[in-house]
Amino acid sequence: MVRYHYALVDDLVSREEFDRLIEKKIADCGNLADETTAALLVVKDLGRSHVKIRGLRGKSSLFCFYAKIIAFSGVKEFDRSDGEKGLVARLTVADETGQVDLVFWDEQAAALEETFEIGDVVEIIGRHGKSIREILPLNLRKTCVDIDCVMEVKERKAPFRTDLHLLIISLAEVRPFTRRDGSGGEMVSGLAGDADGTARFICWEPALLSGISPGMAVLVTGALLKEGDYGGREIVCDEETIIVPAETAPDIPITPLASLVPDQSYTVRGTITRILPAKPFTKRDGTTSFVRNLRFSDGSADVPLVLWDADAKRTLFPGESILLYNAYAKKGRNGGTEVSLGKGGALFIIPDQEEPVTIEGWILHVPEGTILTSREGSWLVETRLPHGSHVRITGRASGKRVFCESEEEVKGDREGLKKEISDFIRSFS
């Protein structure tokens, strides 16, 4: 069972650290707690004893949550590809934040009719199935927990075409996909926002975004608006859609930190009050990523902030103002609310006392961050240009940063680059 408990928090700590925390918990309890009990207490300390259904989009391998059974599909028989018979059944369960389907196969499915009834509240340990809206239960038991939720199955709203005034917040790289008929195509995903908040943005025709970049406002005609998994919106653009630049940007609502409710996503703004170094960890696929803990305040509250992956490695300073789109609020380890920004969110640094600049220099990727260095000085920049690029950047200077509006590569000057690197290194000695 301990491996199940670790899977609830495997995006937070390594297995070695989890085992160490179990040993410490047993010792703290005077050796009166067994390994399973200690593991449960460690999971609780890490803020993952139970999540709400809205929180099932998190990063851990498994999830533990309470929910009320509101519908049962019945046990259905089907033919497998090898000719054998199989059984499948679904329980639709809900809490006050949403609903999800529990999918059971074969022996598990056959046992459902005699074990559970509509209205039962159950505790589930499970993992995602083929869809993010499905959970495959590994452990399921009745409880005495009371959950107040609607007992009717909520049907997803049908997608519809509409016109929208959007701010393009972020866009990923174009990536290929394979259609059901075997043909190939390309798509772009990202994040957009309007007066109703933020939404996942999907474009199946990348040519529609020619000349469009993050930070631009657009008018979209014929977008397909649909309900996303676990709520939220998805904006889908296809061959029936038209996208053109807009002169003004929509106002995206910003929520005060003191008003955050766990298990929901928000756009928030604040000033960094504390920052700790990024920590590496090993993901389930064996690759290394990073997590970073901060605190930030907007005057109404000072709350913990957790950054993941590329955002965790960005160079940030105490006192800088930041804007977070699609940040997820959840219950923290100490009982308060914390904010987490991961996949699907976006972080922007808000400049202060800007002045327009045009700087010609070299891009250096160093441990302190990405540097634009010239004979006049050095600034932090955010660019995808490779190390050693000779560039001319036009933008806005604010403190230690240059916020880039346009960039162009200049024919390289190797001797000049060597001198700039030498001068930059001497500036730290």
Tab-separated table of C-alpha atoms in Angstrom:
chain	number	residue	atom	x	y	z
A	1	MET	CA	0.000	0.000	0.000
A	2	VAL	CA	2.884	2.432	0.630
A	3	ARG	CA	3.550	2.624	-3.102
A	4	TYR	CA	-0.021	3.897	-3.588
A	5	HIS	CA	0.502	6.556	-0.952
A	6	TYR	CA	3.750	7.666	-2.596
A	7	ALA	CA	2.005	7.938	-5.966
A	8	LEU	CA	-0.284	10.587	-4.410
A	9	VAL	CA	2.727	12.887	-3.919
A	10	ASP	CA	5.311	11.676	-6.442
A	11	ASP	CA	5.321	15.090	-8.138
A	12	LEU	CA	6.348	16.726	-4.839
A	13	VAL	CA	9.103	14.528	-3.367
A	14	SER	CA	11.392	11.703	-4.450
A	15	ARG	CA	10.754	8.142	-3.242
A	16	GLU	CA	13.902	8.340	-1.108
A	17	GLU	CA	12.659	11.511	0.580
A	18	PHE	CA	9.194	9.976	1.078
A	19	ASP	CA	10.711	6.910	2.794
A	20	ARG	CA	12.817	9.204	4.985
A	21	LEU	CA	9.710	11.186	6.003
A	22	ILE	CA	7.921	7.914	6.883
A	23	GLU	CA	10.795	6.841	9.141
A	24	LYS	CA	10.809	10.266	10.805
A	25	LYS	CA	7.025	10.156	11.299
A	26	ILE	CA	7.251	6.716	12.947
A	27	ALA	CA	9.966	8.018	15.273
A	28	ASP	CA	7.945	11.169	16.073
A	29	CYS	CA	5.016	8.912	17.041
A	30	GLY	CA	7.198	6.996	19.486
A	31	ASN	CA	7.260	3.948	17.179
A	32	LEU	CA	3.513	3.484	17.774
A	33	ALA	CA	2.528	4.043	14.125
A	34	ASP	CA	2.992	1.341	11.505
A	35	GLU	CA	4.375	2.091	8.042
A	36	THR	CA	0.957	2.483	6.396
A	37	THR	CA	-0.331	4.885	9.056
A	38	ALA	CA	2.885	6.902	8.883
A	39	ALA	CA	2.598	7.087	5.081
A	40	LEU	CA	-0.961	8.447	5.393
A	41	LEU	CA	0.255	11.106	7.848
A	42	VAL	CA	3.116	12.110	5.526
A	43	VAL	CA	0.704	12.438	2.599
A	44	LYS	CA	-1.530	14.631	4.769
A	45	ASP	CA	1.434	16.796	5.810
A	46	LEU	CA	2.221	17.323	2.130
A	47	GLY	CA	-1.318	18.571	1.497
A	48	ARG	CA	-2.395	15.599	-0.583
A	49	SER	CA	-4.548	13.483	1.702
A	50	HIS	CA	-7.602	14.273	-0.412
A	51	VAL	CA	-8.349	16.513	-3.370
A	52	LYS	CA	-11.593	17.821	-4.809
A	53	ILE	CA	-12.793	16.560	-8.185
A	54	ARG	CA	-11.750	19.867	-9.735
A	55	GLY	CA	-8.238	19.083	-8.486
A	56	LEU	CA	-7.966	15.809	-10.407
A	57	ARG	CA	-6.013	17.585	-13.165
A	58	GLY	CA	-2.945	17.712	-10.894
A	59	LYS	CA	0.455	16.182	-11.645
A	60	SER	CA	0.544	13.170	-9.308
A	61	SER	CA	0.217	9.578	-10.577
A	62	LEU	CA	-2.716	8.782	-8.276
A	63	PHE	CA	-5.452	10.791	-6.609
A	64	CYS	CA	-7.390	10.298	-3.391
A	65	PHE	CA	-10.803	11.948	-3.086
A	66	TYR	CA	-14.295	11.670	-1.597
A	67	ALA	CA	-17.355	11.728	-3.863
A	68	LYS	CA	-21.039	10.820	-3.917
A	69	ILE	CA	-22.364	8.245	-6.391
A	70	ILE	CA	-24.996	9.968	-8.550
A	71	ALA	CA	-25.405	7.533	-11.468
A	72	PHE	CA	-24.644	3.921	-12.459
A	73	SER	CA	-24.416	2.830	-16.101
A	74	GLY	CA	-25.126	-0.809	-15.386
A	75	VAL	CA	-22.756	-3.638	-16.310
A	76	LYS	CA	-22.297	-3.956	-20.072
A	77	GLU	CA	-20.790	-6.833	-22.015
A	78	PHE	CA	-18.567	-6.272	-25.055
A	79	ASP	CA	-16.356	-8.262	-27.428
A	80	ARG	CA	-12.583	-7.830	-27.166
A	81	SER	CA	-10.360	-7.774	-30.244
A	82	ASP	CA	-9.227	-11.344	-29.424
A	83	GLY	CA	-12.827	-12.612	-29.433
A	84	GLU	CA	-13.123	-12.874	-25.636
A	85	LYS	CA	-16.008	-11.306	-23.734
A	86	GLY	CA	-15.400	-8.383	-21.399
A	87	LEU	CA	-17.423	-6.357	-18.885
A	88	VAL	CA	-17.397	-2.612	-18.283
A	89	ALA	CA	-19.354	-0.351	-15.925
A	90	ARG	CA	-19.276	3.292	-14.923
A	91	LEU	CA	-20.138	5.083	-11.716
A	92	THR	CA	-20.640	8.829	-12.066
A	93	VAL	CA	-19.550	10.520	-8.840
A	94	ALA	CA	-19.654	14.156	-7.792
A	95	ASP	CA	-18.744	16.673	-5.130
A	96	GLU	CA	-19.398	20.409	-4.903
A	97	THR	CA	-16.671	21.160	-7.474
A	98	GLY	CA	-17.672	18.837	-10.319
A	99	GLN	CA	-18.257	15.285	-11.450
A	100	VAL	CA	-16.177	12.459	-12.937
A	101	ASP	CA	-16.711	8.889	-14.160
A	102	LEU	CA	-15.170	5.887	-12.384
A	103	VAL	CA	-14.552	3.118	-14.936
A	104	PHE	CA	-14.524	-0.561	-13.874
A	105	TRP	CA	-13.588	-3.602	-15.934
A	106	ASP	CA	-14.458	-7.297	-15.771
A	107	GLU	CA	-14.532	-8.666	-12.188
A	108	GLN	CA	-14.616	-5.161	-10.683
A	109	ALA	CA	-17.560	-4.245	-12.931
A	110	ALA	CA	-19.473	-7.419	-12.066
A	111	ALA	CA	-19.201	-6.726	-8.331
A	112	LEU	CA	-20.582	-3.175	-8.453
A	113	GLU	CA	-24.323	-3.928	-8.427
A	114	GLU	CA	-24.119	-5.777	-5.101
A	115	THR	CA	-21.658	-3.395	-3.436
A	116	PHE	CA	-22.697	0.234	-3.972
A	117	GLU	CA	-25.909	2.242	-4.303
A	118	ILE	CA	-26.845	5.660	-5.665
A	119	GLY	CA	-26.235	8.224	-2.906
A	120	ASP	CA	-23.336	6.347	-1.274
A	121	VAL	CA	-20.314	8.505	-0.458
A	122	VAL	CA	-17.084	6.718	-1.302
A	123	GLU	CA	-13.371	7.296	-0.854
A	124	ILE	CA	-11.424	6.633	-4.051
A	125	ILE	CA	-7.757	6.089	-4.818
A	126	GLY	CA	-7.337	6.006	-8.568
A	127	ARG	CA	-5.547	7.255	-11.660
A	128	HIS	CA	-6.576	8.798	-14.954
A	129	GLY	CA	-7.915	6.542	-17.684
A	130	LYS	CA	-7.922	7.238	-21.435
A	131	SER	CA	-9.577	10.595	-20.797
A	132	ILE	CA	-8.865	13.173	-18.124
A	133	ARG	CA	-12.584	12.905	-17.280
A	134	GLU	CA	-12.200	9.233	-16.335
A	135	ILE	CA	-10.689	7.683	-13.207
A	136	LEU	CA	-9.666	4.033	-12.942
A	137	PRO	CA	-10.148	3.149	-9.243
A	138	LEU	CA	-7.473	1.091	-7.490
A	139	ASN	CA	-9.170	1.243	-4.112
A	140	LEU	CA	-12.796	2.124	-3.326
A	141	ARG	CA	-14.678	2.059	-0.013
A	142	LYS	CA	-17.856	3.456	1.525
A	143	THR	CA	-17.479	6.254	4.083
A	144	CYS	CA	-19.627	8.274	6.472
A	145	VAL	CA	-18.478	11.582	4.952
A	146	ASP	CA	-21.328	13.944	4.027
A	147	ILE	CA	-21.128	15.611	0.612
A	148	ASP	CA	-23.614	18.237	-0.523
A	149	CYS	CA	-23.870	18.116	-4.311
A	150	VAL	CA	-26.432	17.931	-7.092
A	151	MET	CA	-27.629	14.341	-7.597
A	152	GLU	CA	-28.315	14.817	-11.313
A	153	VAL	CA	-25.681	14.021	-13.919
A	154	LYS	CA	-24.498	17.264	-15.476
A	155	GLU	CA	-24.502	17.089	-19.238
A	156	ARG	CA	-21.665	18.906	-20.981
A	157	LYS	CA	-22.811	21.912	-22.967
A	158	ALA	CA	-22.719	21.432	-26.720
A	159	PRO	CA	-19.967	23.419	-28.503
A	160	PHE	CA	-21.143	26.456	-30.467
A	161	ARG	CA	-19.677	29.032	-32.839
A	162	THR	CA	-19.144	32.576	-31.594
A	163	ASP	CA	-17.113	35.756	-32.110
A	164	LEU	CA	-14.578	36.744	-29.452
A	165	HIS	CA	-12.268	39.630	-28.500
A	166	LEU	CA	-9.174	37.950	-27.039
A	167	LEU	CA	-5.727	38.605	-25.638
A	168	ILE	CA	-3.311	35.896	-26.795
A	169	ILE	CA	-1.427	35.105	-23.583
A	170	SER	CA	0.826	32.238	-24.683
A	171	LEU	CA	1.397	29.998	-27.708
A	172	ALA	CA	3.339	26.740	-27.804
A	173	GLU	CA	5.437	25.592	-30.736
A	174	VAL	CA	3.600	24.181	-33.753
A	175	ARG	CA	3.352	20.407	-33.404
A	176	PRO	CA	2.215	17.661	-35.785
A	177	PHE	CA	-0.763	15.360	-35.242
A	178	THR	CA	-2.349	12.400	-37.025
A	179	ARG	CA	-6.007	12.466	-38.038
A	180	ARG	CA	-8.300	9.446	-37.689
A	181	ASP	CA	-7.984	8.774	-41.418
A	182	GLY	CA	-4.205	8.529	-41.073
A	183	SER	CA	-3.410	11.882	-42.684
A	184	GLY	CA	-1.188	14.381	-40.901
A	185	GLY	CA	-1.666	17.975	-39.839
A	186	GLU	CA	-0.293	20.652	-37.534
A	187	MET	CA	-1.765	22.458	-34.542
A	188	VAL	CA	-0.921	25.104	-31.943
A	189	SER	CA	-2.135	25.244	-28.364
A	190	GLY	CA	-1.904	28.063	-25.871
A	191	LEU	CA	-3.787	30.302	-23.466
A	192	ALA	CA	-6.111	33.215	-24.237
A	193	GLY	CA	-8.181	35.576	-22.135
A	194	ASP	CA	-11.125	37.961	-22.313
A	195	ALA	CA	-13.598	39.659	-20.002
A	196	ASP	CA	-14.832	36.215	-18.863
A	197	GLY	CA	-11.372	35.039	-17.746
A	198	THR	CA	-8.861	32.699	-19.339
A	199	ALA	CA	-9.407	29.721	-21.630
A	200	ARG	CA	-7.362	27.032	-23.297
A	201	PHE	CA	-6.687	28.071	-26.907
A	202	ILE	CA	-6.409	25.457	-29.686
A	203	CYS	CA	-5.767	26.257	-33.342
A	204	TRP	CA	-5.960	23.432	-35.913
A	205	GLU	CA	-4.866	25.768	-38.721
A	206	PRO	CA	-1.540	27.404	-37.664
A	207	ALA	CA	-1.632	29.668	-40.745
A	208	LEU	CA	-4.462	31.579	-39.018
A	209	LEU	CA	-1.877	32.805	-36.503
A	210	SER	CA	0.526	34.246	-39.065
A	211	GLY	CA	1.764	37.555	-37.641
A	212	ILE	CA	0.090	36.860	-34.271
A	213	SER	CA	2.299	36.538	-31.177
A	214	PRO	CA	1.724	36.360	-27.406
A	215	GLY	CA	0.690	39.703	-25.961
A	216	MET	CA	-1.371	40.695	-29.014
A	217	ALA	CA	-5.112	41.357	-28.950
A	218	VAL	CA	-7.201	39.718	-31.679
A	219	LEU	CA	-10.738	39.564	-32.990
A	220	VAL	CA	-11.820	35.985	-33.666
A	221	THR	CA	-14.795	35.236	-35.906
A	222	GLY	CA	-16.366	31.771	-35.885
A	223	ALA	CA	-14.447	30.289	-32.967
A	224	LEU	CA	-15.798	27.058	-31.510
A	225	LEU	CA	-16.441	27.570	-27.792
A	226	LYS	CA	-16.702	24.416	-25.685
A	227	GLU	CA	-16.537	23.264	-22.085
A	228	GLY	CA	-13.126	21.990	-21.012
A	229	ASP	CA	-12.397	19.004	-18.818
A	230	TYR	CA	-13.372	19.700	-15.178
A	231	GLY	CA	-14.963	22.980	-16.209
A	232	GLY	CA	-13.355	26.006	-17.767
A	233	ARG	CA	-13.507	26.976	-21.424
A	234	GLU	CA	-11.773	25.839	-24.578
A	235	ILE	CA	-11.564	28.093	-27.628
A	236	VAL	CA	-11.022	26.108	-30.823
A	237	CYS	CA	-10.077	27.694	-34.155
A	238	ASP	CA	-10.317	25.734	-37.416
A	239	GLU	CA	-10.863	26.238	-41.153
A	240	GLU	CA	-14.117	28.103	-40.425
A	241	THR	CA	-12.395	30.667	-38.185
A	242	ILE	CA	-10.980	34.111	-39.039
A	243	ILE	CA	-8.377	35.804	-36.768
A	244	VAL	CA	-7.321	39.456	-37.194
A	245	PRO	CA	-5.375	41.844	-34.904
A	246	ALA	CA	-7.403	44.136	-32.652
A	247	GLU	CA	-6.549	47.720	-31.680
A	248	THR	CA	-7.372	47.278	-27.985
A	249	ALA	CA	-6.973	44.417	-25.520
A	250	PRO	CA	-9.835	43.028	-23.408
A	251	ASP	CA	-9.726	43.469	-19.634
A	252	ILE	CA	-9.088	40.095	-18.010
A	253	PRO	CA	-10.475	40.023	-14.436
A	254	ILE	CA	-7.856	39.805	-11.663
A	255	THR	CA	-8.843	38.171	-8.357
A	256	PRO	CA	-7.457	39.495	-5.023
A	257	LEU	CA	-5.311	36.888	-3.255
A	258	ALA	CA	-7.485	37.135	-0.149
A	259	SER	CA	-10.502	35.998	-2.211
A	260	LEU	CA	-9.005	32.773	-3.591
A	261	VAL	CA	-10.964	29.559	-3.051
A	262	PRO	CA	-9.093	26.219	-3.290
A	263	ASP	CA	-9.547	23.972	-6.318
A	264	GLN	CA	-10.204	26.797	-8.759
A	265	SER	CA	-8.103	28.679	-11.337
A	266	TYR	CA	-7.562	32.444	-11.358
A	267	THR	CA	-5.687	35.370	-12.822
A	268	VAL	CA	-3.744	36.985	-9.951
A	269	ARG	CA	-1.162	39.710	-9.524
A	270	GLY	CA	1.318	40.513	-6.771
A	271	THR	CA	4.823	41.410	-5.679
A	272	ILE	CA	7.403	38.753	-4.825
A	273	THR	CA	8.225	38.928	-1.111
A	274	ARG	CA	10.402	35.827	-0.796
A	275	ILE	CA	12.087	33.454	-3.207
A	276	LEU	CA	13.947	30.169	-2.715
A	277	PRO	CA	16.280	28.417	-5.173
A	278	ALA	CA	14.803	26.061	-7.751
A	279	LYS	CA	15.085	22.369	-6.844
A	280	PRO	CA	15.513	19.584	-9.417
A	281	PHE	CA	13.410	16.420	-9.268
A	282	THR	CA	13.036	13.336	-11.421
A	283	LYS	CA	9.749	12.965	-13.287
A	284	ARG	CA	7.998	9.644	-13.841
A	285	ASP	CA	9.428	9.421	-17.367
A	286	GLY	CA	12.974	9.683	-15.983
A	287	THR	CA	13.603	13.273	-17.120
A	288	THR	CA	14.653	16.056	-14.754
A	289	SER	CA	12.451	19.054	-14.053
A	290	PHE	CA	12.389	21.823	-11.435
A	291	VAL	CA	10.135	23.191	-8.703
A	292	ARG	CA	10.508	26.499	-6.869
A	293	ASN	CA	8.814	27.990	-3.801
A	294	LEU	CA	8.108	31.698	-3.428
A	295	ARG	CA	5.746	34.023	-1.614
A	296	PHE	CA	3.963	36.971	-3.149
A	297	SER	CA	1.555	39.649	-1.951
A	298	ASP	CA	-1.025	41.986	-3.445
A	299	GLY	CA	-1.804	43.925	-0.256
A	300	SER	CA	-4.859	41.799	0.549
A	301	ALA	CA	-2.840	38.662	1.415
A	302	ASP	CA	0.647	37.162	1.273
A	303	VAL	CA	0.475	33.580	-0.028
A	304	PRO	CA	2.857	30.778	-1.053
A	305	LEU	CA	3.520	30.338	-4.767
A	306	VAL	CA	4.865	27.168	-6.390
A	307	LEU	CA	6.423	27.331	-9.857
A	308	TRP	CA	7.080	24.263	-11.995
A	309	ASP	CA	9.236	23.294	-14.955
A	310	ALA	CA	10.522	26.199	-17.104
A	311	ASP	CA	8.908	28.867	-14.901
A	312	ALA	CA	10.810	27.503	-11.884
A	313	LYS	CA	14.114	28.199	-13.666
A	314	ARG	CA	13.343	31.799	-14.615
A	315	THR	CA	15.432	34.516	-12.999
A	316	LEU	CA	13.213	36.401	-10.544
A	317	PHE	CA	13.952	38.928	-7.793
A	318	PRO	CA	12.234	39.913	-4.529
A	319	GLY	CA	10.313	43.136	-5.066
A	320	GLU	CA	9.384	42.360	-8.672
A	321	SER	CA	5.717	42.445	-9.630
A	322	ILE	CA	4.306	39.440	-11.469
A	323	LEU	CA	1.054	38.606	-13.243
A	324	LEU	CA	-0.124	34.960	-13.301
A	325	TYR	CA	-2.724	33.684	-15.750
A	326	ASN	CA	-4.611	30.429	-15.108
A	327	ALA	CA	-2.940	29.903	-11.737
A	328	TYR	CA	-4.410	27.113	-9.632
A	329	ALA	CA	-5.370	27.726	-5.996
A	330	LYS	CA	-5.223	24.772	-3.632
A	331	LYS	CA	-5.052	23.995	0.048
A	332	GLY	CA	-1.443	24.218	1.229
A	333	ARG	CA	0.466	22.033	3.654
A	334	ASN	CA	-0.266	24.355	6.578
A	335	GLY	CA	-3.982	24.637	5.894
A	336	GLY	CA	-3.936	27.978	4.071
A	337	THR	CA	-4.359	28.609	0.369
A	338	GLU	CA	-1.360	28.418	-1.949
A	339	VAL	CA	-1.045	29.167	-5.649
A	340	SER	CA	0.542	26.769	-8.125
A	341	LEU	CA	1.529	27.625	-11.696
A	342	GLY	CA	2.212	24.700	-13.970
A	343	LYS	CA	1.352	23.479	-17.434
A	344	GLY	CA	-1.389	25.631	-18.940
A	345	GLY	CA	-0.494	28.725	-16.900
A	346	ALA	CA	1.613	31.766	-17.765
A	347	LEU	CA	3.819	34.112	-15.719
A	348	PHE	CA	4.641	37.682	-16.771
A	349	ILE	CA	7.007	40.077	-15.045
A	350	ILE	CA	5.483	43.558	-14.789
A	351	PRO	CA	8.029	46.273	-15.655
A	352	ASP	CA	8.462	49.376	-13.512
A	353	GLN	CA	9.724	52.808	-14.665
A	354	GLU	CA	10.326	51.798	-18.267
A	355	GLU	CA	12.295	53.628	-20.911
A	356	PRO	CA	12.520	52.783	-24.627
A	357	VAL	CA	15.873	51.372	-25.748
A	358	THR	CA	17.621	49.885	-28.758
A	359	ILE	CA	20.661	47.825	-27.773
A	360	GLU	CA	23.142	45.978	-29.949
A	361	GLY	CA	24.988	43.234	-28.120
A	362	TRP	CA	25.406	39.516	-27.535
A	363	ILE	CA	23.149	36.890	-26.005
A	364	LEU	CA	24.826	34.871	-23.237
A	365	HIS	CA	23.137	31.941	-21.499
A	366	VAL	CA	24.746	31.836	-18.047
A	367	PRO	CA	23.694	30.305	-14.681
A	368	GLU	CA	22.245	33.671	-13.604
A	369	GLY	CA	19.883	33.668	-16.604
A	370	THR	CA	19.895	34.871	-20.212
A	371	ILE	CA	21.959	38.044	-20.571
A	372	LEU	CA	22.067	40.740	-23.234
A	373	THR	CA	25.504	42.267	-22.874
A	374	SER	CA	27.006	45.247	-24.708
A	375	ARG	CA	29.630	47.918	-24.157
A	376	GLU	CA	27.013	49.967	-22.266
A	377	GLY	CA	26.119	47.237	-19.750
A	378	SER	CA	24.260	43.951	-19.246
A	379	TRP	CA	20.551	43.185	-18.856
A	380	LEU	CA	18.382	40.130	-18.313
A	381	VAL	CA	16.264	39.239	-21.348
A	382	GLU	CA	13.902	36.458	-22.352
A	383	THR	CA	14.689	35.168	-25.848
A	384	ARG	CA	14.989	31.889	-27.729
A	385	LEU	CA	18.084	33.054	-29.606
A	386	PRO	CA	21.097	30.771	-29.029
A	387	HIS	CA	24.132	31.540	-26.883
A	388	GLY	CA	26.575	33.837	-28.680
A	389	SER	CA	24.012	35.458	-30.992
A	390	HIS	CA	24.929	39.015	-32.035
A	391	VAL	CA	21.621	40.896	-31.924
A	392	ARG	CA	19.930	44.263	-32.043
A	393	ILE	CA	17.035	44.386	-29.590
A	394	THR	CA	14.409	47.098	-29.381
A	395	GLY	CA	12.220	47.205	-26.313
A	396	ARG	CA	11.742	48.705	-22.866
A	397	ALA	CA	14.395	48.820	-20.151
A	398	SER	CA	13.259	48.467	-16.542
A	399	GLY	CA	15.828	47.986	-13.802
A	400	LYS	CA	17.921	44.892	-14.514
A	401	ARG	CA	15.755	43.796	-17.451
A	402	VAL	CA	15.050	44.591	-21.060
A	403	PHE	CA	11.577	43.614	-22.233
A	404	CYS	CA	11.990	42.745	-25.893
A	405	GLU	CA	9.547	44.055	-28.537
A	406	SER	CA	11.615	43.154	-31.597
A	407	GLU	CA	14.940	41.436	-32.198
A	408	GLU	CA	17.158	40.885	-35.206
A	409	GLU	CA	20.432	39.038	-35.573
A	410	VAL	CA	23.498	41.023	-36.641
A	411	LYS	CA	26.336	39.467	-38.620
A	412	GLY	CA	28.678	37.990	-36.016
A	413	ASP	CA	31.827	39.701	-34.717
A	414	ARG	CA	33.823	36.940	-33.044
A	415	GLU	CA	36.524	39.227	-31.672
A	416	GLY	CA	33.920	41.592	-30.309
A	417	LEU	CA	32.085	38.664	-28.702
A	418	LYS	CA	35.288	37.464	-27.025
A	419	LYS	CA	35.871	40.951	-25.601
A	420	GLU	CA	32.272	41.256	-24.358
A	421	ILE	CA	32.438	37.845	-22.652
A	422	SER	CA	35.765	38.776	-21.044
A	423	ASP	CA	34.356	42.107	-19.806
A	424	PHE	CA	31.205	40.372	-18.521
A	425	ILE	CA	33.220	37.783	-16.563
A	426	ARG	CA	35.426	40.509	-15.053
A	427	SER	CA	32.322	42.350	-13.859
A	428	PHE	CA	31.667	39.466	-11.415
A	429	SER	CA	35.282	39.296	-10.114
